[in-house]
Every structure is written in C-alpha cells, then in structure tokens.
PDB file of C-alpha atoms and ligand atoms in Angstrom:
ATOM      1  CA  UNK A   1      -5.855  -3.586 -19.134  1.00 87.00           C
ATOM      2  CA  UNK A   2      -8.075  -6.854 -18.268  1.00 92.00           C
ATOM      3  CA  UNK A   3      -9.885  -6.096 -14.797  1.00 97.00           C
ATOM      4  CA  UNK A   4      -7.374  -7.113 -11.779  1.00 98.00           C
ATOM      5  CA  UNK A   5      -8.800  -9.350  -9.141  1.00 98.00           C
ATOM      6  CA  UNK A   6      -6.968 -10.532  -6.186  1.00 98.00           C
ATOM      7  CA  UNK A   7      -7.033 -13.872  -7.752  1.00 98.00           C
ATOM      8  CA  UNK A   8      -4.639 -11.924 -10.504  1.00 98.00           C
ATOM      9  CA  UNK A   9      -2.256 -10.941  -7.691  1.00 98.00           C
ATOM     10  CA  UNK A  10      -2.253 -14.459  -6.745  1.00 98.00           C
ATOM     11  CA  UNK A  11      -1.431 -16.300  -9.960  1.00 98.00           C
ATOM     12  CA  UNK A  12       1.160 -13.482 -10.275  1.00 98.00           C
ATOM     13  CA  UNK A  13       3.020 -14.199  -6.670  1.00 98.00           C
ATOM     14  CA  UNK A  14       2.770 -17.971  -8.403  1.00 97.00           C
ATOM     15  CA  UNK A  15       4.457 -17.555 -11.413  1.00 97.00           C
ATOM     16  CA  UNK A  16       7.162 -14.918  -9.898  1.00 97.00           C
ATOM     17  CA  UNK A  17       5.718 -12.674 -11.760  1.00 98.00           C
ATOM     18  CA  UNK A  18       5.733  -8.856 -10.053  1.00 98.00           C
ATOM     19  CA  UNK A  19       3.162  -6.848  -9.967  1.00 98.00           C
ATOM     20  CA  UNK A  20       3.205  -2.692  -9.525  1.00 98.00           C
ATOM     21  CA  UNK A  21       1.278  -0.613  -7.321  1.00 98.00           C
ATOM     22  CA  UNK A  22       0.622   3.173  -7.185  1.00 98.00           C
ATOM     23  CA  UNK A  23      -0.969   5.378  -5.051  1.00 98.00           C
ATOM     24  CA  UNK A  24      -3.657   7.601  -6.658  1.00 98.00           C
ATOM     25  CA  UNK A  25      -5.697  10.306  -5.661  1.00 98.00           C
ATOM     26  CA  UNK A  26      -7.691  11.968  -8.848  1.00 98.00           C
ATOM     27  CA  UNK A  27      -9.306  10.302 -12.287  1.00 98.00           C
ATOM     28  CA  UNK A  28      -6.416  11.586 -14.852  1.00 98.00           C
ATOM     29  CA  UNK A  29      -4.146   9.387 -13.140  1.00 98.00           C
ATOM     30  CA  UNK A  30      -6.104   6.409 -12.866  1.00 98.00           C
ATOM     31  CA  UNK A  31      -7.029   6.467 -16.024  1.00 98.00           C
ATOM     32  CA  UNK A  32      -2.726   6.717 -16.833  1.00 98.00           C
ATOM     33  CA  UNK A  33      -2.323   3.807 -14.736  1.00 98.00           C
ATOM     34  CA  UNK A  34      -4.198   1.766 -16.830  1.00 97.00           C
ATOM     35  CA  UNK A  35      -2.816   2.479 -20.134  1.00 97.00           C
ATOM     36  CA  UNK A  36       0.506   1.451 -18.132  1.00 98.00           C
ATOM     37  CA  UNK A  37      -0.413  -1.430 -17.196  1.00 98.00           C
ATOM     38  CA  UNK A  38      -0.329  -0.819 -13.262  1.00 98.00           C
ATOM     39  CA  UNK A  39      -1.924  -3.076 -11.115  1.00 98.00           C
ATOM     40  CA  UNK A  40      -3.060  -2.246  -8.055  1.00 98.00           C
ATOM     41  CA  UNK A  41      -4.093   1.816  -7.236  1.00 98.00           C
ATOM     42  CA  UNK A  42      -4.255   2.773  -3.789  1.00 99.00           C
ATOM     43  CA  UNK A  43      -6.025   5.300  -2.819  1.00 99.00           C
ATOM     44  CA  UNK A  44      -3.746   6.190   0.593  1.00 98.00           C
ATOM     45  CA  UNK A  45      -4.317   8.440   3.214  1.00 98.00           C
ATOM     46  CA  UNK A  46      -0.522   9.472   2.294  1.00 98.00           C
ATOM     47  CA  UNK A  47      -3.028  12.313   0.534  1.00 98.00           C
ATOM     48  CA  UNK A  48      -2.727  13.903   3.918  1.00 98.00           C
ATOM     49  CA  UNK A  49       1.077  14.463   3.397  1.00 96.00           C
ATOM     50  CA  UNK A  50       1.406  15.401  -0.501  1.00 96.00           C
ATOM     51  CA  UNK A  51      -2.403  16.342  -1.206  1.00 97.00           C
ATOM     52  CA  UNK A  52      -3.116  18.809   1.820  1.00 97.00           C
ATOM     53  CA  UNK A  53       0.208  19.137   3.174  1.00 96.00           C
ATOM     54  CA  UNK A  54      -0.009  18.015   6.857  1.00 97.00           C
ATOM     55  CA  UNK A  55       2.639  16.668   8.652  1.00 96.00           C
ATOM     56  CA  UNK A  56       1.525  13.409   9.537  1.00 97.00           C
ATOM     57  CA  UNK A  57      -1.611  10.787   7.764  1.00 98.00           C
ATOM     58  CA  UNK A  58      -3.070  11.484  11.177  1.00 98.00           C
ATOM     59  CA  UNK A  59      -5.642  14.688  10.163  1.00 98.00           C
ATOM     60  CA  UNK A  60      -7.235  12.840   6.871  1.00 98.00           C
ATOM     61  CA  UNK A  61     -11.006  11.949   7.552  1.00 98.00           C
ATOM     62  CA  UNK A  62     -13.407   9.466   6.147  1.00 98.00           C
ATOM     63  CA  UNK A  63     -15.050  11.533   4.232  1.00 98.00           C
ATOM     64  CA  UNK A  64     -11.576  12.589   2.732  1.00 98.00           C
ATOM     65  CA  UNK A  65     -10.710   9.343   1.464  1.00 99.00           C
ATOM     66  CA  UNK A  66     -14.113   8.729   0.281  1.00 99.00           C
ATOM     67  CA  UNK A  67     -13.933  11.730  -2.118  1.00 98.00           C
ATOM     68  CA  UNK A  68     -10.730  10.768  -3.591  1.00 98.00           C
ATOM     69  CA  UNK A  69     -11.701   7.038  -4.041  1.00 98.00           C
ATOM     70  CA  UNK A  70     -14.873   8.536  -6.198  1.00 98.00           C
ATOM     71  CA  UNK A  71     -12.731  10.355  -8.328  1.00 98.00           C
ATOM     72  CA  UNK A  72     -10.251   7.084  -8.841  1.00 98.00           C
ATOM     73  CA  UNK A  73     -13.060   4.870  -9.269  1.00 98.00           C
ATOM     74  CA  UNK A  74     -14.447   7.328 -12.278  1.00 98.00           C
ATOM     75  CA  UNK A  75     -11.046   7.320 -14.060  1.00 98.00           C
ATOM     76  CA  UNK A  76      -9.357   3.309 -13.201  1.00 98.00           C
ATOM     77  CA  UNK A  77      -8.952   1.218 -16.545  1.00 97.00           C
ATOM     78  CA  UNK A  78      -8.678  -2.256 -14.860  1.00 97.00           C
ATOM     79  CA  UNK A  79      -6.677  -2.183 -11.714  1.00 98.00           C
ATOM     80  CA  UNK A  80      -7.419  -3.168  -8.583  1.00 98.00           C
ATOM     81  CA  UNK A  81      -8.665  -0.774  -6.328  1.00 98.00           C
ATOM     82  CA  UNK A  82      -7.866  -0.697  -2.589  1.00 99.00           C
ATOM     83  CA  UNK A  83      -8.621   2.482   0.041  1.00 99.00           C
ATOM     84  CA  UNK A  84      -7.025   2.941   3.214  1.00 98.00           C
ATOM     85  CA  UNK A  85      -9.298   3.120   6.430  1.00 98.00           C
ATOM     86  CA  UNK A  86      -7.559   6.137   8.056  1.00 98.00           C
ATOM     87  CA  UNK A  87      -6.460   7.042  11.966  1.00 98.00           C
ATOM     88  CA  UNK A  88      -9.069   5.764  14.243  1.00 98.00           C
ATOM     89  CA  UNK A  89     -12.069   4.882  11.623  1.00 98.00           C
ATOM     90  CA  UNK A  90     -11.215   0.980  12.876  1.00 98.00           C
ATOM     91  CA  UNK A  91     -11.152   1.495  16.411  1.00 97.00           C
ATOM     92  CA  UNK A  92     -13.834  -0.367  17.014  1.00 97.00           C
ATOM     93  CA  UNK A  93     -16.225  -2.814  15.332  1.00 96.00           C
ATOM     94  CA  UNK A  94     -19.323  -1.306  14.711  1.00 97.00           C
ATOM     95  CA  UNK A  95     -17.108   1.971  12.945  1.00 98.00           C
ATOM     96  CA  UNK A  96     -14.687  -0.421  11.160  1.00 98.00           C
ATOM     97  CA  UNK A  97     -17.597  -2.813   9.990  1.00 98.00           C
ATOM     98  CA  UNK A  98     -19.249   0.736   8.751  1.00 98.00           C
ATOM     99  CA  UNK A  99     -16.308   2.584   7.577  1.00 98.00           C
ATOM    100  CA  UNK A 100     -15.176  -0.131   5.284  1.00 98.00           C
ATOM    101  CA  UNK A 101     -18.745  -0.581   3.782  1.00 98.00           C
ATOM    102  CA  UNK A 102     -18.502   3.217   3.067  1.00 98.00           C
ATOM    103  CA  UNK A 103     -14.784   3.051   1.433  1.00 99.00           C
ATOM    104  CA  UNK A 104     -16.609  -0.249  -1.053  1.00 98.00           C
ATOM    105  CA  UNK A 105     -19.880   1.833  -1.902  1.00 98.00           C
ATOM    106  CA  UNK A 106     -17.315   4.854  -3.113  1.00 98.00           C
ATOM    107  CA  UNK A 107     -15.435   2.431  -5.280  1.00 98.00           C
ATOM    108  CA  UNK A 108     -12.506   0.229  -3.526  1.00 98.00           C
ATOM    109  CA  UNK A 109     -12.225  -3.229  -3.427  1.00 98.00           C
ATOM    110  CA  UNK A 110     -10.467  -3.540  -0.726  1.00 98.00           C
ATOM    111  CA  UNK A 111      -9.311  -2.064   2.283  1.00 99.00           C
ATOM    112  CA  UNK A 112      -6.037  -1.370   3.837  1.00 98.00           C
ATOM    113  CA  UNK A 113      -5.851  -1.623   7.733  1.00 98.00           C
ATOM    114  CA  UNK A 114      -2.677  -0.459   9.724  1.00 98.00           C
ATOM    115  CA  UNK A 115      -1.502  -2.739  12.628  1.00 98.00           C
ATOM    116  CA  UNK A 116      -0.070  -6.419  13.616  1.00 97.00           C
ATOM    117  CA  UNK A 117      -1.659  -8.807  15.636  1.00 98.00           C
ATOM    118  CA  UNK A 118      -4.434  -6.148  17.081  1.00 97.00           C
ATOM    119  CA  UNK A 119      -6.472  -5.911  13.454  1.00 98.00           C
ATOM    120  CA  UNK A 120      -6.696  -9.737  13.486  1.00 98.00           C
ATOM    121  CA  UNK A 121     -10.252  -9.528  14.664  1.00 98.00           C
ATOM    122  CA  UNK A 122     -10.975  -6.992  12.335  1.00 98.00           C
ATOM    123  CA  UNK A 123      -9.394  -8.395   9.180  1.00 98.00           C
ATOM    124  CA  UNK A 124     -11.494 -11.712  10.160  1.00 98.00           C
ATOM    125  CA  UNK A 125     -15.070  -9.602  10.717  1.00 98.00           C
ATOM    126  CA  UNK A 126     -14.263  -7.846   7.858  1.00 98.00           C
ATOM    127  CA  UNK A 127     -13.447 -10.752   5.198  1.00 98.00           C
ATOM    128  CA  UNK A 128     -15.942 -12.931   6.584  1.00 98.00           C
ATOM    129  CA  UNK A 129     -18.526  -9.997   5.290  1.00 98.00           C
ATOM    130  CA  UNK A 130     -16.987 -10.191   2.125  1.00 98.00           C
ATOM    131  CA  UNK A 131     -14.580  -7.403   2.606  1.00 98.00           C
ATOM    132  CA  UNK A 132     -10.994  -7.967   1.034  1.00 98.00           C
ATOM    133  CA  UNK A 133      -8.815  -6.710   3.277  1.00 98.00           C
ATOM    134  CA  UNK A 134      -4.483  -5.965   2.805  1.00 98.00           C
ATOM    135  CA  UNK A 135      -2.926  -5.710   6.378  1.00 98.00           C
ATOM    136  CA  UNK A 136      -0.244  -2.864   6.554  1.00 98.00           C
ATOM    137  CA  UNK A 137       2.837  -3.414   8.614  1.00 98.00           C
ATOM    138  CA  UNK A 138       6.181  -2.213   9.527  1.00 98.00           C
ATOM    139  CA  UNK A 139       6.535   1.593   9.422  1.00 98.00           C
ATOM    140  CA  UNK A 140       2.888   2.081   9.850  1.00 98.00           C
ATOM    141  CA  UNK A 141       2.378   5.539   9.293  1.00 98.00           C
ATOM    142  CA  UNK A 142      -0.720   6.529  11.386  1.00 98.00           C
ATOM    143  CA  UNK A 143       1.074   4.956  14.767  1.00 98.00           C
ATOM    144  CA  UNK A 144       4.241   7.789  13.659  1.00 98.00           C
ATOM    145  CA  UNK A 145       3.860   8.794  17.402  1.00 98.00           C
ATOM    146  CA  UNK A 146       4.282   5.867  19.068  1.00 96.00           C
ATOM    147  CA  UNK A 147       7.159   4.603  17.013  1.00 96.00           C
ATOM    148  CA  UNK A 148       8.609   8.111  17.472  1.00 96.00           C
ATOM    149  CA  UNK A 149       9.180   9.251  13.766  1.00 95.00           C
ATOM    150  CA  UNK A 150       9.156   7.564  10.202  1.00 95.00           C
ATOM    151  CA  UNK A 151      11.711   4.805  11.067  1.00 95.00           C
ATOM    152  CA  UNK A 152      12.787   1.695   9.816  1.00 96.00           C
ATOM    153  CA  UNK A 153      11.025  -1.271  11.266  1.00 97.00           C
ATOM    154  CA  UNK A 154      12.573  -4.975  12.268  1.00 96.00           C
ATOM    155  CA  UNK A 155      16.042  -4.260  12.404  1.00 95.00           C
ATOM    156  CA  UNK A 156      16.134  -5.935  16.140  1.00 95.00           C
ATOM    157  CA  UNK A 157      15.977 -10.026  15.943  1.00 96.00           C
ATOM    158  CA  UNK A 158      13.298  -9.837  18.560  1.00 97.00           C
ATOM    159  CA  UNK A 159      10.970  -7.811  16.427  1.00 97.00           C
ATOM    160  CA  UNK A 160      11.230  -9.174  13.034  1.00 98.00           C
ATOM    161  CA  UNK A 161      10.470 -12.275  14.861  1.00 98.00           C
ATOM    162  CA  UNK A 162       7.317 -10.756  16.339  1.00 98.00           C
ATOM    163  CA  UNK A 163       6.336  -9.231  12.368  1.00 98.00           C
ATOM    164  CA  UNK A 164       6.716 -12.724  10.861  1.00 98.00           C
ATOM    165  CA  UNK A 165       4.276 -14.183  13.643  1.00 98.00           C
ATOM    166  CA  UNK A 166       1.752 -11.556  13.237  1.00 98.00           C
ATOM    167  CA  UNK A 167       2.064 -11.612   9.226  1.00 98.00           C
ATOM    168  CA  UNK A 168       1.148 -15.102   9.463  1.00 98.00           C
ATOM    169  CA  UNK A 169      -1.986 -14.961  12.319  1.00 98.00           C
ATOM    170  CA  UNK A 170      -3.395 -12.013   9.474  1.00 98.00           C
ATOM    171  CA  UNK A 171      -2.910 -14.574   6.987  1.00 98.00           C
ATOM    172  CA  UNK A 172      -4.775 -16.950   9.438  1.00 98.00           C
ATOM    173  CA  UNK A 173      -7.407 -14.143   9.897  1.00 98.00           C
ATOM    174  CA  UNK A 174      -7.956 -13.789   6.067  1.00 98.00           C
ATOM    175  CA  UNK A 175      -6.219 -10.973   5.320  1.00 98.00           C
ATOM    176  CA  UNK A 176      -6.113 -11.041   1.172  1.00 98.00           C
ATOM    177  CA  UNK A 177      -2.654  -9.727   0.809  1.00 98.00           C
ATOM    178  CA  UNK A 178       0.166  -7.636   2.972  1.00 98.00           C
ATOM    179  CA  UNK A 179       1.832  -4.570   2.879  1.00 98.00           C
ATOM    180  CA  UNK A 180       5.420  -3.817   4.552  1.00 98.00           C
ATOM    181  CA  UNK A 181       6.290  -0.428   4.430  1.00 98.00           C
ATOM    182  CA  UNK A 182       9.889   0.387   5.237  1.00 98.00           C
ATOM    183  CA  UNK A 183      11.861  -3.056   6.572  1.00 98.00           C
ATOM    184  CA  UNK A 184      15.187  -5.012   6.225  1.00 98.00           C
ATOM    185  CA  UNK A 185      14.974  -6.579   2.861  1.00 98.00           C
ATOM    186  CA  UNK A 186      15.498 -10.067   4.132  1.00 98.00           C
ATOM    187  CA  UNK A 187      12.747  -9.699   6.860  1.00 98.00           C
ATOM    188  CA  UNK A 188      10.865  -8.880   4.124  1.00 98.00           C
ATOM    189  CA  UNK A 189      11.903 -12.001   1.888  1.00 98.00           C
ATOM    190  CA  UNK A 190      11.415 -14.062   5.226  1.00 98.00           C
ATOM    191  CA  UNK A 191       7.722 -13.313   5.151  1.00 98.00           C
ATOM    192  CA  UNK A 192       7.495 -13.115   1.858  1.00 98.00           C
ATOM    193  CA  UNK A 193       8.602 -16.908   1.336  1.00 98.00           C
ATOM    194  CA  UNK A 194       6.592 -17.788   4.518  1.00 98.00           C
ATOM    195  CA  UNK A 195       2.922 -16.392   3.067  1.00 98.00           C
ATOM    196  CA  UNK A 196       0.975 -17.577   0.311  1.00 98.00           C
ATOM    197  CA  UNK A 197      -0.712 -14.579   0.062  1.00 98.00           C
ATOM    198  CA  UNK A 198       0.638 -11.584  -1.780  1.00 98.00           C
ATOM    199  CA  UNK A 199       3.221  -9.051  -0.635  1.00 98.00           C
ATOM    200  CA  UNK A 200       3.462  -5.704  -1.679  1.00 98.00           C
ATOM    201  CA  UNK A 201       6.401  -3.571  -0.441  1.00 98.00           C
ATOM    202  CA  UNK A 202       7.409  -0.228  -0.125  1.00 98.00           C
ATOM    203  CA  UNK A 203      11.417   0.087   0.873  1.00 98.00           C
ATOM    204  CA  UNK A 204      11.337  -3.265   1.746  1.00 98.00           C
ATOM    205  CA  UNK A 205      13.706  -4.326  -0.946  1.00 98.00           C
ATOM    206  CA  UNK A 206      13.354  -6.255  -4.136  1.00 97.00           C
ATOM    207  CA  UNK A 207      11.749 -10.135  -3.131  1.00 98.00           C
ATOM    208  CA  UNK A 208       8.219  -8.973  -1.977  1.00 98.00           C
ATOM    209  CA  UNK A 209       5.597 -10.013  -4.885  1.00 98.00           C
ATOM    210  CA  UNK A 210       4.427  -6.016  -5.663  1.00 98.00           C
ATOM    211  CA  UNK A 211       5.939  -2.886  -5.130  1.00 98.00           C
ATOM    212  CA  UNK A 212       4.072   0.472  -4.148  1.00 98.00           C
ATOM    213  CA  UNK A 213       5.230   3.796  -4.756  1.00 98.00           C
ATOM    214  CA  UNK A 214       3.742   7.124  -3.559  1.00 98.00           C
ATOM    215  CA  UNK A 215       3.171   8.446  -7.164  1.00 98.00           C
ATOM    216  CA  UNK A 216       4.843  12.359  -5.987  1.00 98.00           C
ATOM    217  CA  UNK A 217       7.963  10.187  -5.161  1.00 97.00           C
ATOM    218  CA  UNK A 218       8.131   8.410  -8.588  1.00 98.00           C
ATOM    219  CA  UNK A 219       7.631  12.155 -10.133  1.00 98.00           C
ATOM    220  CA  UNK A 220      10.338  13.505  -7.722  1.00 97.00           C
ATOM    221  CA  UNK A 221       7.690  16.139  -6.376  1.00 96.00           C
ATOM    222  CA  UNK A 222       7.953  15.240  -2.354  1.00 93.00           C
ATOM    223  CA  UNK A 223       9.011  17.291  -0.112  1.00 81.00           C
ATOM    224  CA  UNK A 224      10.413  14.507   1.915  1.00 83.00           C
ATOM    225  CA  UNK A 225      12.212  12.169  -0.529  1.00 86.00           C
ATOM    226  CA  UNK A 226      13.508   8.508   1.521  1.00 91.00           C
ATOM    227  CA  UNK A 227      16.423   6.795   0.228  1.00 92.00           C
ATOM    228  CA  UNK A 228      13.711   3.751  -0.953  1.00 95.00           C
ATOM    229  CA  UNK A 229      12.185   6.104  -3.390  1.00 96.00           C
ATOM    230  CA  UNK A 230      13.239   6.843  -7.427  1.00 97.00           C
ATOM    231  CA  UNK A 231      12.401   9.701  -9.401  1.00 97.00           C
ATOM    232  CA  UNK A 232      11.274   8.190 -12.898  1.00 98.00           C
ATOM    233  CA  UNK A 233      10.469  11.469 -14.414  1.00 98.00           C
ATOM    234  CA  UNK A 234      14.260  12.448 -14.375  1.00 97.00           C
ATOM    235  CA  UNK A 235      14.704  10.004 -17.527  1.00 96.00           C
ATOM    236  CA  UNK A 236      11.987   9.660 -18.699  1.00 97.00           C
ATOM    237  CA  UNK A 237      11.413  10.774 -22.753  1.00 94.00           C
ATOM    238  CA  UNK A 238       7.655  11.209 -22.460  1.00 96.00           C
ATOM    239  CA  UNK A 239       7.110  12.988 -19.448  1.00 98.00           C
ATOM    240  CA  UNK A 240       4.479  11.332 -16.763  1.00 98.00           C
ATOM    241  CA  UNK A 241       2.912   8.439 -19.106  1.00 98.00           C
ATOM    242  CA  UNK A 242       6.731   7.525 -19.475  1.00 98.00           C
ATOM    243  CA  UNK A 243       7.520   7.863 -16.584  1.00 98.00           C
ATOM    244  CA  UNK A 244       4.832   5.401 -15.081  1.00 98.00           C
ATOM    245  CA  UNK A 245       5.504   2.598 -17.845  1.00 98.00           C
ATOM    246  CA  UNK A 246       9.174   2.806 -16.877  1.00 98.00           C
ATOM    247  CA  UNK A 247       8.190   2.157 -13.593  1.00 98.00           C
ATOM    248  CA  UNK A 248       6.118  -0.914 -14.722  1.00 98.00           C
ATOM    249  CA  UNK A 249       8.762  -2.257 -16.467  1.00 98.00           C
ATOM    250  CA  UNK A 250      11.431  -1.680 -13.878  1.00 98.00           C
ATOM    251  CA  UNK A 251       9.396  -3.511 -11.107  1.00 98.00           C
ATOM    252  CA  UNK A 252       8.695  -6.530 -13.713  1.00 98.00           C
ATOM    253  CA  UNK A 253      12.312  -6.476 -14.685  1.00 98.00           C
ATOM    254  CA  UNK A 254      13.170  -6.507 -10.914  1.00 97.00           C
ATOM    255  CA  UNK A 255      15.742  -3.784 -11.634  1.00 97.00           C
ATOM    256  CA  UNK A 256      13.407  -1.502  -8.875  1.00 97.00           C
ATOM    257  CA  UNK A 257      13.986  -1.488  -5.907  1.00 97.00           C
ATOM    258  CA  UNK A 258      17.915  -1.917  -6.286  1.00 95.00           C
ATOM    259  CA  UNK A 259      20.307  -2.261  -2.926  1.00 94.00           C
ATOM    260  CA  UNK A 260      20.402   1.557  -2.819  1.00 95.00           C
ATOM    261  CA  UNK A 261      16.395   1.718  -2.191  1.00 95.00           C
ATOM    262  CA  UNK A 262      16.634  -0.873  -0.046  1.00 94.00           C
ATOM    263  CA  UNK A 263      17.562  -1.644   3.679  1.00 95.00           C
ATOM    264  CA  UNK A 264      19.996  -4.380   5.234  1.00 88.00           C
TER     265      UNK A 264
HETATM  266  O1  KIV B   1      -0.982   5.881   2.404  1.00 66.68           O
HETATM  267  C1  KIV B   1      -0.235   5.401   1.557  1.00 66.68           C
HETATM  268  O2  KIV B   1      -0.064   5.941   0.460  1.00 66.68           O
HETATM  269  C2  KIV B   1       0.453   4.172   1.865  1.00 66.68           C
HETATM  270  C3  KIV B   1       1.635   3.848   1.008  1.00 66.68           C
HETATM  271  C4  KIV B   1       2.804   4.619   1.461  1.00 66.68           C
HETATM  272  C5  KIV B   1       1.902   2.402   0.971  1.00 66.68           C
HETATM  273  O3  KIV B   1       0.109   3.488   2.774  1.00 66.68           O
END
C-alpha cells in the first residue's frame, strides 16, 4: 500500500470515500494490515484490556505504549500510524509536550488525546510543534470512572450539543482528525457533516469518514464483546488475512457498521 498521510484521510473524507482503521499491537499484524489495504493502525492503550488483561486502559504506562509502537512501526506496510498518550501522560504541558515527542521517536505519527474542550490547549501546543494530533471523544475510556462505566455518550440533547461545540473548538485548535467512540449515530453524522477534518468512529454508526475496530473484536477473541462490534473471522474462508480484507471491504462498501452495531 502507497504510504498514508493525513492529507490521504483528507482527500478520502472528500470524495466519500471510507477509510478503515485497526488497532495493532505487534509487527505480524502490521505487516497484515498492509497487504489489506488498512489505513490507519492505532496503536491503543486498549492493549491494557486484551494485551495484559486489566480491567480498565487506566494501568498502561508510557513506556508500554512505546514498546508496542516499536514493534508496529518495524512491521507497517504504508498506513498511518497514530499512538495513544495514555491516563495522565498529558496532564500537564511540559509531560504532554515530552510524552508525545517520545510516542513520534518510537514510530507514530500522530497522537491520540482523550478529552473535549480541556485538550484544546494541548492539541494547539502540540500541532503547532508539528505534532498531528486526533482528539478522542465520547466514551473516552481512560475517564471510565467518572462517567461511571463504558456507556454510551450524547444521548441527552444538552450533551450532544456540548460534543458538537467542543468537536469544533479541537478543530479550531488543530486537531488533524477526530475520534467518537460509542455515540448516537446521528450525533455522530451531526459532527461529522459539521467538520472538515476527518472522523473516525467506533459504534458511532455508519456516516463518520473511518471506522476503527479493536482487532480481538473483529477476530471475536474479547472477553467483553459490545453490540457495535462484528466478528469477521466467523466467515471468513482464509482465516485472519480474510478476515481483515473483509473488513476493508465492508467499511468501503458501507455495509459495516449496520443499524445493529449502531446506536439511535
Ligand atoms: O485504545 C484504543 O484501542 C482505542 C480504540 C477503542 C478506538 O482508543
């Protein structure tokens, strides 16, 4: 596959064409991704859940991350890479400023930031360096404590309002593209429509630009398995290669996510 930039993403959102995202945590796969043609890799901190089995995103470090997106980097054919910063590495400047440098020397090329309108500053220090960064909002994963559990996000006028305000000042702020994990579909289209920059989605229906999978989900390995998630390996004839190119071709057909992954 031809190296993926974010300009890619962006003539892509342009021509309606849909892009696919995985998350990855070790070279084999990367290197699969590419022959599939998958976009974007992310290398998540949702390796706290299905790599080391925690609970919660919450324990993963730095330095965890860091080794995963070296072993990525060694296998990718092509696709963008992004790396999440994980719970509390963006707390304040100085670390986020740091952290982020750390996550681009091991590989990524981009970052992924959880929050609304309280990583504005960041997402400006950080792009302003040179940093890409894609704002993650919604169900945000490493705030599970707040929110009180892994819950749909946006459902109430009041705060879908408040997520379409915020997606836009991280636009303003020069975030490169968005993530919305877990929201109403049409809150999703809403903000979708209103951004020029990319959206990727994850249960957040079938009009963002990209879709994102956790790749244990698409192999129907999770322990936890959400209604938003498919198991590709169930049909598919090749086993894992297979199963990742009919996932390609499912989010560029737009037959993934259908209304059953999806939320009203
Ligand atoms: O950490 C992760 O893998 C993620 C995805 C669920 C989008 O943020």
């Amino acid at each position: 596959m031809k190296n993926v930039t974010i300009n890619t993403l962006h003539k892509l959102k342009a021509g309606g064409e849909k892009f696919a995202c995985l998350t990855c945590y070790d070279a084999l796969f990367a290197g699969l991704y590419g022959e599939a043609g998958v976009e974007v890799i992310l290398v998540g901190d949702s390796l706290g859940m299905v790599i080391q089995g925690h609970d919660t995103t919450l324990p993963v470090t730095m330095e965890n991350v860091i080794y995963h997106m070296e072993c990525v980097k060694r296998g990718a054919q092509g696709s963008l890479l992004i790396a999440d910063l994980p719970f509390m590495s963006y707390a304040s400047e100085s670390q986020t400023l740091e952290n982020a440098a750390r996550l681009m020397r091991a590989g990524a090329q981009m970052v992924k930031l959880e929050g609304g309108a309280w990583i504005a500053e960041s997402t400006s220090l950080l792009a302003e360096r040179g940093i890409p960064v894609c704002a993650h909002m919604g169900l945000t994963p490493q705030s599970v404590n707040r929110i009180g559990g892994f819950l749909v996000q946006g459902r109430d006028p009041e705060q879908a309002d408040t997520m379409i305000e915020e997606a836009r000042l991280l636009e303003g702020a020069g975030a490169s593209c968005l993530l919305l994990e877990t929201v109403p579909q049409a809150l999703a289209n809403t903000i979708t429509e209103a951004l020029s920059i990319p959206v990727i989605g994850i249960g957040a229906g079938k009009d963002v630009d990209g879709q994102i999978m956790v790749i244990h989900d698409l192999l129907g390995i999770s322990p936890i398995t959400p209604s938003f998630v498919k198991n590709f390996l169930a049909d598919s004839q090749t086993g894992i290669p297979g199963a990742i190119a009919d996932y390609v071709a499912a989010v560029k057909a737009c037959s993934f996510p259908g209304p059953e992954h999806s939320y009203d």
